[in-house]
C-alpha cells in the first residue's frame, strides 16, 4: 500500500534531496511539504502546504499522512539568537511530532547531528540532544534518528563554520578510521536516501543512525 510522506524542512540542503528522491520512489503516492511561504515547485504527487508553525489547528490539518520526515534546521547566526535557534531546531520538530502522532502518523524520521547530547556543554549539540529525547517520548510506533557529520552539498547560504569544518575534515579523511569514521563528511543526498530506506524498513521502536551507518544505508 503506497504511503503519504510529510516533509518538514523541504527547502533546505537535505530536504531538497529528500523531496526529489521521494517523488521518484513508487512506495510513496503523495509527498506533502510543509512550508512557510509559496515554493515554486510543482510536480505530480507533490502537495505544497503553506503552514503557520505557531498555529496548532493549521498544523493538525496539514500533518495528516503516514510518515513524517523532519530535516528542518538553522544556525544561531541566521536565527539571530539562541532562543530563536531553539525555537526552530527544537520547537518545530517537537511540536510537529506531537501533533502528527495525535493525527495518527505512526512513523517519524528526523535529522539531528553527530555529537547530539542533551547533556552537552555545547548549546547546539545540547539542543539537538534535547530534541531527540522529546521525539522519543512522542509515542510513535517507529522512530529513526539520523546523526550526520558535516554535510556536503550546494547550500543557498554560505556557512563559514561548516565550510571550515568540511575542508579540515577532508584533509584528514583517510585518518578517520574506527570510531572516528563517523566524523567523515557525508553528502546530503546520501542522508536523504538513508532516510527513505529506513522509512521503507519501518523498524519498530527507536533506531539511531550515526554518520558511518548513514553512509552505508544511503549508498546501497
Coordinates of C-alpha atoms in Angstrom, one line a residue:
X1 CA 0.0 0.0 0.0
X2 CA 1.5 3.3 -1.0
X3 CA 2.0 6.0 1.6
X4 CA 1.8 9.7 2.1
X5 CA 5.0 11.3 3.1
X6 CA 5.1 14.6 5.0
X7 CA 8.3 16.6 4.9
X8 CA 9.3 19.5 7.2
X9 CA 12.4 21.4 6.1
X10 CA 11.9 20.6 2.4
X11 CA 13.7 23.7 1.2
X12 CA 17.0 23.0 3.0
X13 CA 20.0 21.1 1.7
X14 CA 19.0 17.6 2.8
X15 CA 15.3 18.3 2.4
X16 CA 15.6 19.3 -1.2
X17 CA 17.3 16.0 -2.0
X18 CA 14.7 14.1 0.1
X19 CA 11.7 15.5 -1.7
X20 CA 13.3 14.8 -5.1
X21 CA 14.0 11.2 -4.1
X22 CA 10.6 10.6 -2.6
X23 CA 8.9 11.8 -5.8
X24 CA 10.9 9.1 -7.7
X25 CA 10.0 6.4 -5.2
X26 CA 6.9 4.3 -6.1
X27 CA 6.4 3.5 -2.4
X28 CA 5.0 7.0 -1.8
X29 CA 2.0 8.1 -3.8
X30 CA 1.9 11.6 -2.3
X31 CA 4.6 13.9 -0.9
X32 CA 3.3 16.8 1.3
X33 CA 5.8 19.6 2.0
X34 CA 5.0 22.0 4.9
X35 CA 6.4 25.4 4.1
X36 CA 6.0 28.9 5.4
X37 CA 5.7 30.6 2.0
X38 CA 4.9 29.6 -1.6
X39 CA 7.5 27.4 -3.2
X40 CA 8.0 27.5 -6.9
X41 CA 7.9 23.7 -7.3
X42 CA 5.1 21.8 -9.0
X43 CA 5.3 18.1 -9.7
X44 CA 2.9 15.2 -9.9
X45 CA 2.3 13.7 -6.5
X46 CA 3.8 16.8 -4.8
X47 CA 1.5 18.9 -2.5
X48 CA 2.7 22.2 -1.2
X49 CA 1.1 23.1 2.1
X50 CA 1.5 26.6 3.5
X51 CA 1.6 26.4 7.3
X52 CA 2.0 28.7 10.3
X53 CA 4.1 26.7 12.8
X54 CA 2.6 28.8 15.6
X55 CA -0.9 27.6 14.7
X56 CA -1.7 24.2 16.1
X57 CA -5.0 23.9 14.3
X58 CA -3.4 24.7 11.0
X59 CA -0.7 22.2 11.7
X60 CA -3.2 19.5 12.6
X61 CA -4.9 19.8 9.3
X62 CA -1.5 19.6 7.4
X63 CA 0.1 16.8 9.5
X64 CA -2.1 14.0 8.1
X65 CA -0.3 11.1 6.4
X66 CA 1.7 8.1 7.1
X67 CA 5.4 9.1 7.5
X68 CA 6.8 12.3 8.9
X69 CA 10.3 13.3 7.7
X70 CA 11.9 16.2 9.5
X71 CA 15.0 17.9 8.1
X72 CA 14.4 21.4 9.5
X73 CA 17.4 23.3 10.9
X74 CA 19.0 26.7 11.1
X75 CA 22.1 28.3 12.6
X76 CA 22.3 30.6 15.6
X77 CA 23.7 33.4 13.2
X78 CA 20.7 33.0 10.8
X79 CA 18.2 32.7 13.7
X80 CA 19.6 35.8 15.4
X81 CA 19.7 34.4 18.9
X82 CA 20.0 31.1 20.8
X83 CA 16.3 31.4 21.8
X84 CA 15.2 31.7 18.2
X85 CA 17.5 28.9 17.1
X86 CA 16.0 26.6 19.7
X87 CA 12.5 27.6 18.5
X88 CA 13.4 26.2 15.1
X89 CA 15.7 23.2 15.8
X90 CA 13.8 22.0 18.9
X91 CA 10.4 23.7 18.9
X92 CA 9.2 23.0 15.4
X93 CA 10.3 19.3 15.3
X94 CA 8.8 18.5 18.7
X95 CA 5.6 20.3 18.2
X96 CA 5.1 18.8 14.7
X97 CA 5.9 15.3 16.1
X98 CA 3.3 15.7 18.9
X99 CA 0.6 16.9 16.6
X100 CA 1.4 14.3 13.9
X101 CA 1.2 11.5 16.4
X102 CA -2.2 12.8 17.5
X103 CA -3.3 12.8 13.9
X104 CA -2.4 9.1 13.5
X105 CA 1.0 9.3 11.9
X106 CA 2.9 6.2 13.0
X107 CA 6.4 6.8 11.8
X108 CA 8.9 9.7 12.2
X109 CA 12.4 10.1 10.8
X110 CA 14.3 13.1 12.0
X111 CA 17.7 14.6 11.1
X112 CA 19.8 15.6 14.1
X113 CA 23.6 16.0 14.3
X114 CA 26.7 13.9 15.1
X115 CA 27.5 14.5 18.7
X116 CA 24.0 15.4 19.8
X117 CA 23.7 15.0 23.5
X118 CA 21.1 16.5 25.9
X119 CA 23.8 16.9 28.5
X120 CA 26.4 18.5 26.2
X121 CA 28.0 21.8 27.2
X122 CA 27.8 22.9 23.6
X123 CA 24.4 24.7 23.1
X124 CA 23.9 23.4 19.5
X125 CA 24.6 19.8 20.4
X126 CA 22.6 20.1 23.6
X127 CA 19.6 21.4 21.7
X128 CA 19.8 18.6 19.2
X129 CA 20.0 16.1 22.0
X130 CA 17.0 17.6 23.8
X131 CA 15.1 17.5 20.6
X132 CA 15.9 13.8 20.1
X133 CA 14.8 12.9 23.6
X134 CA 11.5 14.8 23.2
X135 CA 10.8 13.0 19.9
X136 CA 11.5 9.6 21.5
X137 CA 8.8 10.4 24.1
X138 CA 6.2 11.3 21.4
X139 CA 4.9 7.7 21.2
X140 CA 5.4 6.8 17.6
X141 CA 5.4 3.1 16.5
X142 CA 8.7 3.7 14.6
X143 CA 11.3 6.4 15.3
X144 CA 14.5 6.9 13.3
X145 CA 17.1 9.5 14.3
X146 CA 19.9 10.4 11.9
X147 CA 23.1 12.0 13.1
X148 CA 25.1 13.0 10.1
X149 CA 28.6 14.6 10.2
X150 CA 29.4 17.7 8.2
X151 CA 27.1 17.8 5.2
X152 CA 28.4 18.1 1.6
X153 CA 26.3 19.9 -1.0
X154 CA 25.4 23.2 -2.5
X155 CA 23.6 25.4 0.0
X156 CA 21.7 28.6 -0.8
X157 CA 23.6 30.4 2.0
X158 CA 27.2 30.3 3.0
X159 CA 28.1 28.8 6.4
X160 CA 31.6 29.6 7.4
X161 CA 31.9 27.1 10.3
X162 CA 30.5 24.3 8.2
X163 CA 32.8 25.3 5.3
X164 CA 35.9 25.3 7.5
X165 CA 34.8 22.0 9.2
X166 CA 34.3 20.3 5.8
X167 CA 37.7 21.1 4.5
X168 CA 39.5 20.4 7.7
X169 CA 37.9 17.0 8.0
X170 CA 38.5 16.3 4.3
X171 CA 42.3 16.9 4.9
X172 CA 42.2 14.1 7.4
X173 CA 39.5 12.0 5.7
X174 CA 41.5 8.7 5.5
X175 CA 42.8 9.1 9.0
X176 CA 39.3 8.9 10.3
X177 CA 39.0 5.2 10.9
X178 CA 37.3 3.0 13.5
X179 CA 35.3 5.0 16.0
X180 CA 36.4 8.2 14.2
X181 CA 34.9 7.1 10.9
X182 CA 31.5 8.6 11.8
X183 CA 33.1 12.1 11.6
X184 CA 33.8 11.9 7.9
X185 CA 31.9 14.4 5.7
X186 CA 28.7 13.0 4.1
X187 CA 26.7 14.0 1.1
X188 CA 23.3 15.4 1.9
X189 CA 21.8 13.3 -0.9
X190 CA 23.2 10.2 0.9
X191 CA 21.4 11.2 4.1
X192 CA 18.2 11.7 2.2
X193 CA 18.5 8.2 0.6
X194 CA 19.2 6.6 4.0
X195 CA 16.1 8.2 5.5
X196 CA 13.9 6.8 2.7
X197 CA 15.5 3.4 3.1
X198 CA 14.7 3.4 6.8
X199 CA 11.2 4.6 6.2
X200 CA 10.5 1.6 4.0
X201 CA 12.0 -0.8 6.5
X202 CA 9.9 0.8 9.3
X203 CA 11.6 -0.9 12.2
X204 CA 9.6 -0.9 15.4
X205 CA 10.9 1.2 18.3
X206 CA 13.8 3.7 18.3
X207 CA 16.7 3.5 15.8
X208 CA 19.6 5.9 15.9
X209 CA 22.0 6.1 12.9
X210 CA 25.3 7.9 13.1
X211 CA 27.1 9.1 10.0
X212 CA 29.1 6.0 9.1
X213 CA 25.9 3.9 9.3
X214 CA 24.0 6.5 7.3
X215 CA 26.7 6.3 4.6
X216 CA 26.2 2.6 4.2
X217 CA 22.4 2.8 4.1
X218 CA 22.3 5.8 1.7
X219 CA 24.9 4.3 -0.7
X220 CA 23.3 0.9 -1.1

